[in-house]
Every structure is written in C-alpha cells, then in structure tokens.
Amino acid sequence: FQYLAEFMGVTEDDLKAVHAAAGVVAPLVPGLVDAVYDQLFGYDCTKRHFVPRQHGYEGEVPESIETLTQDHEMIKFRKQHLARYLETLVTKPYDEKMIQYLDLVGKIHTPKAGSKELNVPLVQMNALMGFVSHALVSTILGLNLDRETEVKTLAAFNKLLWLQNDLITRHYQAS
C-alpha cells in the first residue's frame, strides 16, 4: 500500500480533500448505494452472489435468484455495509487500521474471508469498481464546487479508488 500510494503521489492534501468532501458526499450515500444495487441487480451474473448467506447475516436467506429482491433483509444488510464503507472512505483517518479495512474489503469478496460460498470473479469486482468510480465522479461534478476544489477532490478520489482496486486484486493472485 505504502509503495503504491507513494508512487501515485498520494499526499496529505489528497486525504484532506477526501475528508473535506464528507459533508457533501455522506448525505448522498443512500442514493449511491441504491444506484450500485440497481446496477448489481441488473445482471444475473452479479445478482447471484447475493443468494448465499452473507458473512455476519443471521436471518433468512433468499430461496433463489428469481425470488431475490432489493427489499430482502439480507440485501438491506448488505446495503448497510456498502453505506458504511462509503462513509468510512470520507470520514475515517487513513492509518494502518484503515488500510487493513480496505484490504478486508477486497478479501471478503473471495473465499479467503467471510463466507466460503462467496467468490466474486475479479472481472465483476473490476466492473463494480468502475461503476462506483463513475458514480463518485458524477456525484462530485454535481456538487458545484469551485473549480480548484473540484479538481483536487476528483484527483484524490481517483487515487483512493486505484489504491482500493489494488487491495482487491491482490486477493485474486495465486499464492
């Protein structure tokens, strides 16, 4: 992480820009979460990963992909996790604990952590990260920030998402 952050030129100003966006981005998180789940549910190949029991969820699991809706309690549980992740990105300090959390976000989508039944293919994780990136960029562009702040904020989130992507893909490499 440290090498990649240094190589990409992640600075304290970048992290400040991410945190400065918290006040305007955090209230938009529910809409971002809904957009992500609308996208995930638009494709059977991504929706199918929500049928097996999710790690930490104790309630009833869906019977099948056909009966699974976004109103299911397990999907509400998953949406809460995504909302917490997005809020964490803009509110928590970028220290060792955060790096471990971002690393776990990648690992939990494989059988290496969480549910042994969950193994989201890397291509789907990359597609998701691309979608989230576009959604964040669109959100930031819609905030009517002054140009300098907008550029700094976009650059900071771009770097952050590349770091997250690296912490995802490393769990797909052969040991």
JSON list of C-alpha atoms in Angstrom, two decimals:
[
{"chain": "A", "resi": 1, "resn": "PHE", "atom": "CA", "xyz": [0.00, 0.00, 0.00]},
{"chain": "A", "resi": 2, "resn": "GLN", "atom": "CA", "xyz": [2.68, 2.48, 1.03]},
{"chain": "A", "resi": 3, "resn": "TYR", "atom": "CA", "xyz": [4.71, 1.94, -2.14]},
{"chain": "A", "resi": 4, "resn": "LEU", "atom": "CA", "xyz": [1.69, 2.33, -4.38]},
{"chain": "A", "resi": 5, "resn": "ALA", "atom": "CA", "xyz": [0.45, 5.42, -2.53]},
{"chain": "A", "resi": 6, "resn": "GLU", "atom": "CA", "xyz": [3.90, 6.99, -2.77]},
{"chain": "A", "resi": 7, "resn": "PHE", "atom": "CA", "xyz": [4.30, 6.03, -6.43]},
{"chain": "A", "resi": 8, "resn": "MET", "atom": "CA", "xyz": [0.89, 7.53, -7.30]},
{"chain": "A", "resi": 9, "resn": "GLY", "atom": "CA", "xyz": [1.69, 10.69, -5.39]},
{"chain": "A", "resi": 10, "resn": "VAL", "atom": "CA", "xyz": [-0.98, 10.38, -2.72]},
{"chain": "A", "resi": 11, "resn": "THR", "atom": "CA", "xyz": [-0.41, 13.34, -0.42]},
{"chain": "A", "resi": 12, "resn": "GLU", "atom": "CA", "xyz": [-1.80, 14.62, 2.83]},
{"chain": "A", "resi": 13, "resn": "ASP", "atom": "CA", "xyz": [-3.65, 17.22, 0.73]},
{"chain": "A", "resi": 14, "resn": "ASP", "atom": "CA", "xyz": [-5.37, 14.38, -1.15]},
{"chain": "A", "resi": 15, "resn": "LEU", "atom": "CA", "xyz": [-6.57, 12.84, 2.10]},
{"chain": "A", "resi": 16, "resn": "LYS", "atom": "CA", "xyz": [-7.72, 16.26, 3.30]},
{"chain": "A", "resi": 17, "resn": "ALA", "atom": "CA", "xyz": [-9.68, 16.70, 0.06]},
{"chain": "A", "resi": 18, "resn": "VAL", "atom": "CA", "xyz": [-11.41, 13.34, 0.59]},
{"chain": "A", "resi": 19, "resn": "HIS", "atom": "CA", "xyz": [-12.28, 14.25, 4.17]},
{"chain": "A", "resi": 20, "resn": "ALA", "atom": "CA", "xyz": [-13.38, 17.75, 3.14]},
{"chain": "A", "resi": 21, "resn": "ALA", "atom": "CA", "xyz": [-15.92, 16.15, 0.81]},
{"chain": "A", "resi": 22, "resn": "ALA", "atom": "CA", "xyz": [-17.53, 14.23, 3.69]},
{"chain": "A", "resi": 23, "resn": "GLY", "atom": "CA", "xyz": [-20.09, 16.91, 4.46]},
{"chain": "A", "resi": 24, "resn": "VAL", "atom": "CA", "xyz": [-21.48, 16.90, 0.93]},
{"chain": "A", "resi": 25, "resn": "VAL", "atom": "CA", "xyz": [-20.83, 13.28, -0.10]},
{"chain": "A", "resi": 26, "resn": "ALA", "atom": "CA", "xyz": [-22.03, 11.50, 3.07]},
{"chain": "A", "resi": 27, "resn": "PRO", "atom": "CA", "xyz": [-25.66, 12.68, 2.71]},
{"chain": "A", "resi": 28, "resn": "LEU", "atom": "CA", "xyz": [-25.66, 11.32, -0.86]},
{"chain": "A", "resi": 29, "resn": "VAL", "atom": "CA", "xyz": [-24.51, 7.84, 0.21]},
{"chain": "A", "resi": 30, "resn": "PRO", "atom": "CA", "xyz": [-28.02, 6.28, 0.29]},
{"chain": "A", "resi": 31, "resn": "GLY", "atom": "CA", "xyz": [-28.55, 7.28, -3.35]},
{"chain": "A", "resi": 32, "resn": "LEU", "atom": "CA", "xyz": [-25.13, 5.95, -4.32]},
{"chain": "A", "resi": 33, "resn": "VAL", "atom": "CA", "xyz": [-25.87, 2.65, -2.56]},
{"chain": "A", "resi": 34, "resn": "ASP", "atom": "CA", "xyz": [-29.21, 2.33, -4.37]},
{"chain": "A", "resi": 35, "resn": "ALA", "atom": "CA", "xyz": [-27.53, 3.06, -7.72]},
{"chain": "A", "resi": 36, "resn": "VAL", "atom": "CA", "xyz": [-24.90, 0.39, -7.07]},
{"chain": "A", "resi": 37, "resn": "TYR", "atom": "CA", "xyz": [-27.52, -2.20, -6.15]},
{"chain": "A", "resi": 38, "resn": "ASP", "atom": "CA", "xyz": [-29.70, -1.30, -9.13]},
{"chain": "A", "resi": 39, "resn": "GLN", "atom": "CA", "xyz": [-26.66, -1.99, -11.30]},
{"chain": "A", "resi": 40, "resn": "LEU", "atom": "CA", "xyz": [-25.75, -5.24, -9.50]},
{"chain": "A", "resi": 41, "resn": "PHE", "atom": "CA", "xyz": [-29.33, -6.49, -9.73]},
{"chain": "A", "resi": 42, "resn": "GLY", "atom": "CA", "xyz": [-29.42, -5.67, -13.44]},
{"chain": "A", "resi": 43, "resn": "TYR", "atom": "CA", "xyz": [-27.19, -8.66, -14.22]},
{"chain": "A", "resi": 44, "resn": "ASP", "atom": "CA", "xyz": [-27.77, -12.25, -13.12]},
{"chain": "A", "resi": 45, "resn": "CYS", "atom": "CA", "xyz": [-24.00, -12.83, -13.02]},
{"chain": "A", "resi": 46, "resn": "THR", "atom": "CA", "xyz": [-23.66, -10.24, -10.24]},
{"chain": "A", "resi": 47, "resn": "LYS", "atom": "CA", "xyz": [-27.04, -10.72, -8.58]},
{"chain": "A", "resi": 48, "resn": "ARG", "atom": "CA", "xyz": [-26.34, -14.43, -7.99]},
{"chain": "A", "resi": 49, "resn": "HIS", "atom": "CA", "xyz": [-23.70, -13.58, -5.39]},
{"chain": "A", "resi": 50, "resn": "PHE", "atom": "CA", "xyz": [-26.44, -12.32, -3.08]},
{"chain": "A", "resi": 51, "resn": "VAL", "atom": "CA", "xyz": [-28.26, -15.65, -2.83]},
{"chain": "A", "resi": 52, "resn": "PRO", "atom": "CA", "xyz": [-25.82, -17.49, -0.49]},
{"chain": "A", "resi": 53, "resn": "ARG", "atom": "CA", "xyz": [-25.70, -16.45, 3.15]},
{"chain": "A", "resi": 54, "resn": "GLN", "atom": "CA", "xyz": [-23.56, -13.37, 3.63]},
{"chain": "A", "resi": 55, "resn": "HIS", "atom": "CA", "xyz": [-20.95, -13.31, 6.39]},
{"chain": "A", "resi": 56, "resn": "GLY", "atom": "CA", "xyz": [-22.43, -11.85, 9.55]},
{"chain": "A", "resi": 57, "resn": "TYR", "atom": "CA", "xyz": [-26.04, -12.13, 8.39]},
{"chain": "A", "resi": 58, "resn": "GLU", "atom": "CA", "xyz": [-28.16, -14.33, 10.66]},
{"chain": "A", "resi": 59, "resn": "GLY", "atom": "CA", "xyz": [-31.60, -14.01, 9.06]},
{"chain": "A", "resi": 60, "resn": "GLU", "atom": "CA", "xyz": [-33.47, -15.92, 6.40]},
{"chain": "A", "resi": 61, "resn": "VAL", "atom": "CA", "xyz": [-31.64, -16.38, 3.09]},
{"chain": "A", "resi": 62, "resn": "PRO", "atom": "CA", "xyz": [-33.34, -15.94, -0.29]},
{"chain": "A", "resi": 63, "resn": "GLU", "atom": "CA", "xyz": [-34.64, -19.09, -1.96]},
{"chain": "A", "resi": 64, "resn": "SER", "atom": "CA", "xyz": [-33.30, -18.28, -5.42]},
{"chain": "A", "resi": 65, "resn": "ILE", "atom": "CA", "xyz": [-32.04, -15.53, -7.68]},
{"chain": "A", "resi": 66, "resn": "GLU", "atom": "CA", "xyz": [-35.56, -15.26, -9.14]},
{"chain": "A", "resi": 67, "resn": "THR", "atom": "CA", "xyz": [-37.16, -14.51, -5.78]},
{"chain": "A", "resi": 68, "resn": "LEU", "atom": "CA", "xyz": [-34.41, -12.19, -4.56]},
{"chain": "A", "resi": 69, "resn": "THR", "atom": "CA", "xyz": [-35.43, -8.53, -4.39]},
{"chain": "A", "resi": 70, "resn": "GLN", "atom": "CA", "xyz": [-33.75, -5.44, -3.02]},
{"chain": "A", "resi": 71, "resn": "ASP", "atom": "CA", "xyz": [-36.32, -5.48, -0.20]},
{"chain": "A", "resi": 72, "resn": "HIS", "atom": "CA", "xyz": [-34.95, -8.77, 1.17]},
{"chain": "A", "resi": 73, "resn": "GLU", "atom": "CA", "xyz": [-33.48, -8.42, 4.67]},
{"chain": "A", "resi": 74, "resn": "MET", "atom": "CA", "xyz": [-30.11, -9.79, 3.54]},
{"chain": "A", "resi": 75, "resn": "ILE", "atom": "CA", "xyz": [-29.88, -7.15, 0.81]},
{"chain": "A", "resi": 76, "resn": "LYS", "atom": "CA", "xyz": [-30.75, -4.45, 3.34]},
{"chain": "A", "resi": 77, "resn": "PHE", "atom": "CA", "xyz": [-27.92, -5.86, 5.47]},
{"chain": "A", "resi": 78, "resn": "ARG", "atom": "CA", "xyz": [-25.52, -5.71, 2.51]},
{"chain": "A", "resi": 79, "resn": "LYS", "atom": "CA", "xyz": [-26.63, -2.17, 1.62]},
{"chain": "A", "resi": 80, "resn": "GLN", "atom": "CA", "xyz": [-25.82, -1.10, 5.18]},
{"chain": "A", "resi": 81, "resn": "HIS", "atom": "CA", "xyz": [-22.31, -2.50, 4.74]},
{"chain": "A", "resi": 82, "resn": "LEU", "atom": "CA", "xyz": [-21.80, -0.62, 1.46]},
{"chain": "A", "resi": 83, "resn": "ALA", "atom": "CA", "xyz": [-23.09, 2.60, 3.02]},
{"chain": "A", "resi": 84, "resn": "ARG", "atom": "CA", "xyz": [-20.72, 2.16, 5.96]},
{"chain": "A", "resi": 85, "resn": "TYR", "atom": "CA", "xyz": [-17.83, 1.56, 3.54]},
{"chain": "A", "resi": 86, "resn": "LEU", "atom": "CA", "xyz": [-18.58, 4.73, 1.54]},
{"chain": "A", "resi": 87, "resn": "GLU", "atom": "CA", "xyz": [-18.97, 6.79, 4.71]},
{"chain": "A", "resi": 88, "resn": "THR", "atom": "CA", "xyz": [-15.73, 5.35, 6.08]},
{"chain": "A", "resi": 89, "resn": "LEU", "atom": "CA", "xyz": [-13.88, 6.46, 2.94]},
{"chain": "A", "resi": 90, "resn": "VAL", "atom": "CA", "xyz": [-14.71, 10.10, 3.63]},
{"chain": "A", "resi": 91, "resn": "THR", "atom": "CA", "xyz": [-14.69, 10.22, 7.43]},
{"chain": "A", "resi": 92, "resn": "LYS", "atom": "CA", "xyz": [-12.01, 7.95, 8.91]},
{"chain": "A", "resi": 93, "resn": "PRO", "atom": "CA", "xyz": [-8.27, 8.63, 9.15]},
{"chain": "A", "resi": 94, "resn": "TYR", "atom": "CA", "xyz": [-6.05, 6.86, 6.63]},
{"chain": "A", "resi": 95, "resn": "ASP", "atom": "CA", "xyz": [-3.96, 4.97, 9.13]},
{"chain": "A", "resi": 96, "resn": "GLU", "atom": "CA", "xyz": [-2.95, 1.30, 9.49]},
{"chain": "A", "resi": 97, "resn": "LYS", "atom": "CA", "xyz": [-6.44, 0.39, 10.69]},
{"chain": "A", "resi": 98, "resn": "MET", "atom": "CA", "xyz": [-7.97, 1.91, 7.55]},
{"chain": "A", "resi": 99, "resn": "ILE", "atom": "CA", "xyz": [-5.52, 0.08, 5.29]},
{"chain": "A", "resi": 100, "resn": "GLN", "atom": "CA", "xyz": [-6.46, -3.20, 6.98]},
{"chain": "A", "resi": 101, "resn": "TYR", "atom": "CA", "xyz": [-10.14, -2.37, 6.49]},
{"chain": "A", "resi": 102, "resn": "LEU", "atom": "CA", "xyz": [-9.68, -1.55, 2.79]},
{"chain": "A", "resi": 103, "resn": "ASP", "atom": "CA", "xyz": [-7.70, -4.78, 2.38]},
{"chain": "A", "resi": 104, "resn": "LEU", "atom": "CA", "xyz": [-10.51, -6.76, 4.03]},
{"chain": "A", "resi": 105, "resn": "VAL", "atom": "CA", "xyz": [-12.99, -5.19, 1.61]},
{"chain": "A", "resi": 106, "resn": "GLY", "atom": "CA", "xyz": [-11.09, -6.95, -1.17]},
{"chain": "A", "resi": 107, "resn": "LYS", "atom": "CA", "xyz": [-10.58, -10.20, 0.68]},
{"chain": "A", "resi": 108, "resn": "ILE", "atom": "CA", "xyz": [-14.20, -10.57, 1.84]},
{"chain": "A", "resi": 109, "resn": "HIS", "atom": "CA", "xyz": [-15.35, -10.97, -1.77]},
{"chain": "A", "resi": 110, "resn": "THR", "atom": "CA", "xyz": [-13.30, -14.18, -2.05]},
{"chain": "A", "resi": 111, "resn": "PRO", "atom": "CA", "xyz": [-13.48, -17.48, -0.12]},
{"chain": "A", "resi": 112, "resn": "LYS", "atom": "CA", "xyz": [-10.39, -16.30, 1.81]},
{"chain": "A", "resi": 113, "resn": "ALA", "atom": "CA", "xyz": [-12.55, -14.33, 4.28]},
{"chain": "A", "resi": 114, "resn": "GLY", "atom": "CA", "xyz": [-16.18, -14.13, 5.26]},
{"chain": "A", "resi": 115, "resn": "SER", "atom": "CA", "xyz": [-18.43, -16.66, 3.53]},
{"chain": "A", "resi": 116, "resn": "LYS", "atom": "CA", "xyz": [-16.68, -19.66, 1.94]},
{"chain": "A", "resi": 117, "resn": "GLU", "atom": "CA", "xyz": [-19.54, -19.74, -0.60]},
{"chain": "A", "resi": 118, "resn": "LEU", "atom": "CA", "xyz": [-18.78, -16.25, -1.86]},
{"chain": "A", "resi": 119, "resn": "ASN", "atom": "CA", "xyz": [-16.31, -15.95, -4.72]},
{"chain": "A", "resi": 120, "resn": "VAL", "atom": "CA", "xyz": [-16.96, -12.88, -6.83]},
{"chain": "A", "resi": 121, "resn": "PRO", "atom": "CA", "xyz": [-14.89, -13.09, -10.04]},
{"chain": "A", "resi": 122, "resn": "LEU", "atom": "CA", "xyz": [-12.28, -10.38, -10.48]},
{"chain": "A", "resi": 123, "resn": "VAL", "atom": "CA", "xyz": [-13.92, -9.15, -13.69]},
{"chain": "A", "resi": 124, "resn": "GLN", "atom": "CA", "xyz": [-17.09, -8.40, -11.69]},
{"chain": "A", "resi": 125, "resn": "MET", "atom": "CA", "xyz": [-15.12, -6.65, -8.95]},
{"chain": "A", "resi": 126, "resn": "ASN", "atom": "CA", "xyz": [-13.40, -4.51, -11.60]},
{"chain": "A", "resi": 127, "resn": "ALA", "atom": "CA", "xyz": [-16.76, -3.72, -13.19]},
{"chain": "A", "resi": 128, "resn": "LEU", "atom": "CA", "xyz": [-18.13, -2.74, -9.78]},
{"chain": "A", "resi": 129, "resn": "MET", "atom": "CA", "xyz": [-15.15, -0.51, -9.03]},
{"chain": "A", "resi": 130, "resn": "GLY", "atom": "CA", "xyz": [-15.54, 1.15, -12.43]},
{"chain": "A", "resi": 131, "resn": "PHE", "atom": "CA", "xyz": [-19.22, 1.77, -11.74]},
{"chain": "A", "resi": 132, "resn": "VAL", "atom": "CA", "xyz": [-18.53, 3.13, -8.24]},
{"chain": "A", "resi": 133, "resn": "SER", "atom": "CA", "xyz": [-15.78, 5.35, -9.64]},
{"chain": "A", "resi": 134, "resn": "HIS", "atom": "CA", "xyz": [-18.11, 6.80, -12.27]},
{"chain": "A", "resi": 135, "resn": "ALA", "atom": "CA", "xyz": [-20.87, 7.30, -9.68]},
{"chain": "A", "resi": 136, "resn": "LEU", "atom": "CA", "xyz": [-18.48, 9.15, -7.35]},
{"chain": "A", "resi": 137, "resn": "VAL", "atom": "CA", "xyz": [-17.12, 11.30, -10.18]},
{"chain": "A", "resi": 138, "resn": "SER", "atom": "CA", "xyz": [-20.66, 12.17, -11.30]},
{"chain": "A", "resi": 139, "resn": "THR", "atom": "CA", "xyz": [-21.61, 12.98, -7.71]},
{"chain": "A", "resi": 140, "resn": "ILE", "atom": "CA", "xyz": [-18.58, 15.24, -7.21]},
{"chain": "A", "resi": 141, "resn": "LEU", "atom": "CA", "xyz": [-19.18, 17.00, -10.53]},
{"chain": "A", "resi": 142, "resn": "GLY", "atom": "CA", "xyz": [-22.77, 17.67, -9.43]},
{"chain": "A", "resi": 143, "resn": "LEU", "atom": "CA", "xyz": [-21.73, 19.40, -6.20]},
{"chain": "A", "resi": 144, "resn": "ASN", "atom": "CA", "xyz": [-20.99, 22.74, -7.89]},
{"chain": "A", "resi": 145, "resn": "LEU", "atom": "CA", "xyz": [-17.64, 23.06, -6.13]},
{"chain": "A", "resi": 146, "resn": "ASP", "atom": "CA", "xyz": [-15.27, 25.79, -7.19]},
{"chain": "A", "resi": 147, "resn": "ARG", "atom": "CA", "xyz": [-13.01, 24.51, -9.98]},
{"chain": "A", "resi": 148, "resn": "GLU", "atom": "CA", "xyz": [-9.85, 24.16, -7.88]},
{"chain": "A", "resi": 149, "resn": "THR", "atom": "CA", "xyz": [-11.64, 22.20, -5.15]},
{"chain": "A", "resi": 150, "resn": "GLU", "atom": "CA", "xyz": [-13.41, 20.06, -7.73]},
{"chain": "A", "resi": 151, "resn": "VAL", "atom": "CA", "xyz": [-10.13, 19.12, -9.45]},
{"chain": "A", "resi": 152, "resn": "LYS", "atom": "CA", "xyz": [-8.41, 18.34, -6.14]},
{"chain": "A", "resi": 153, "resn": "THR", "atom": "CA", "xyz": [-11.36, 16.27, -4.94]},
{"chain": "A", "resi": 154, "resn": "LEU", "atom": "CA", "xyz": [-11.63, 14.29, -8.18]},
{"chain": "A", "resi": 155, "resn": "ALA", "atom": "CA", "xyz": [-7.89, 13.61, -8.22]},
{"chain": "A", "resi": 156, "resn": "ALA", "atom": "CA", "xyz": [-7.94, 12.49, -4.59]},
{"chain": "A", "resi": 157, "resn": "PHE", "atom": "CA", "xyz": [-10.86, 10.09, -5.06]},
{"chain": "A", "resi": 158, "resn": "ASN", "atom": "CA", "xyz": [-9.30, 8.75, -8.25]},
{"chain": "A", "resi": 159, "resn": "LYS", "atom": "CA", "xyz": [-6.10, 7.87, -6.37]},
{"chain": "A", "resi": 160, "resn": "LEU", "atom": "CA", "xyz": [-8.05, 6.40, -3.49]},
{"chain": "A", "resi": 161, "resn": "LEU", "atom": "CA", "xyz": [-10.09, 4.13, -5.75]},
{"chain": "A", "resi": 162, "resn": "TRP", "atom": "CA", "xyz": [-6.93, 2.92, -7.51]},
{"chain": "A", "resi": 163, "resn": "LEU", "atom": "CA", "xyz": [-5.48, 2.03, -4.11]},
{"chain": "A", "resi": 164, "resn": "GLN", "atom": "CA", "xyz": [-8.69, 0.19, -3.22]},
{"chain": "A", "resi": 165, "resn": "ASN", "atom": "CA", "xyz": [-8.60, -1.63, -6.53]},
{"chain": "A", "resi": 166, "resn": "ASP", "atom": "CA", "xyz": [-5.07, -2.83, -5.80]},
{"chain": "A", "resi": 167, "resn": "LEU", "atom": "CA", "xyz": [-6.18, -4.08, -2.38]},
{"chain": "A", "resi": 168, "resn": "ILE", "atom": "CA", "xyz": [-8.94, -6.02, -4.13]},
{"chain": "A", "resi": 169, "resn": "THR", "atom": "CA", "xyz": [-6.93, -7.56, -6.97]},
{"chain": "A", "resi": 170, "resn": "ARG", "atom": "CA", "xyz": [-4.12, -8.81, -4.71]},
{"chain": "A", "resi": 171, "resn": "HIS", "atom": "CA", "xyz": [-6.55, -11.38, -3.26]},
{"chain": "A", "resi": 172, "resn": "TYR", "atom": "CA", "xyz": [-7.09, -12.86, -6.71]},
{"chain": "A", "resi": 173, "resn": "GLN", "atom": "CA", "xyz": [-3.44, -13.56, -7.40]},
{"chain": "A", "resi": 174, "resn": "ALA", "atom": "CA", "xyz": [-2.08, -17.08, -6.97]},
{"chain": "A", "resi": 175, "resn": "SER", "atom": "CA", "xyz": [-0.15, -17.61, -3.75]}
]
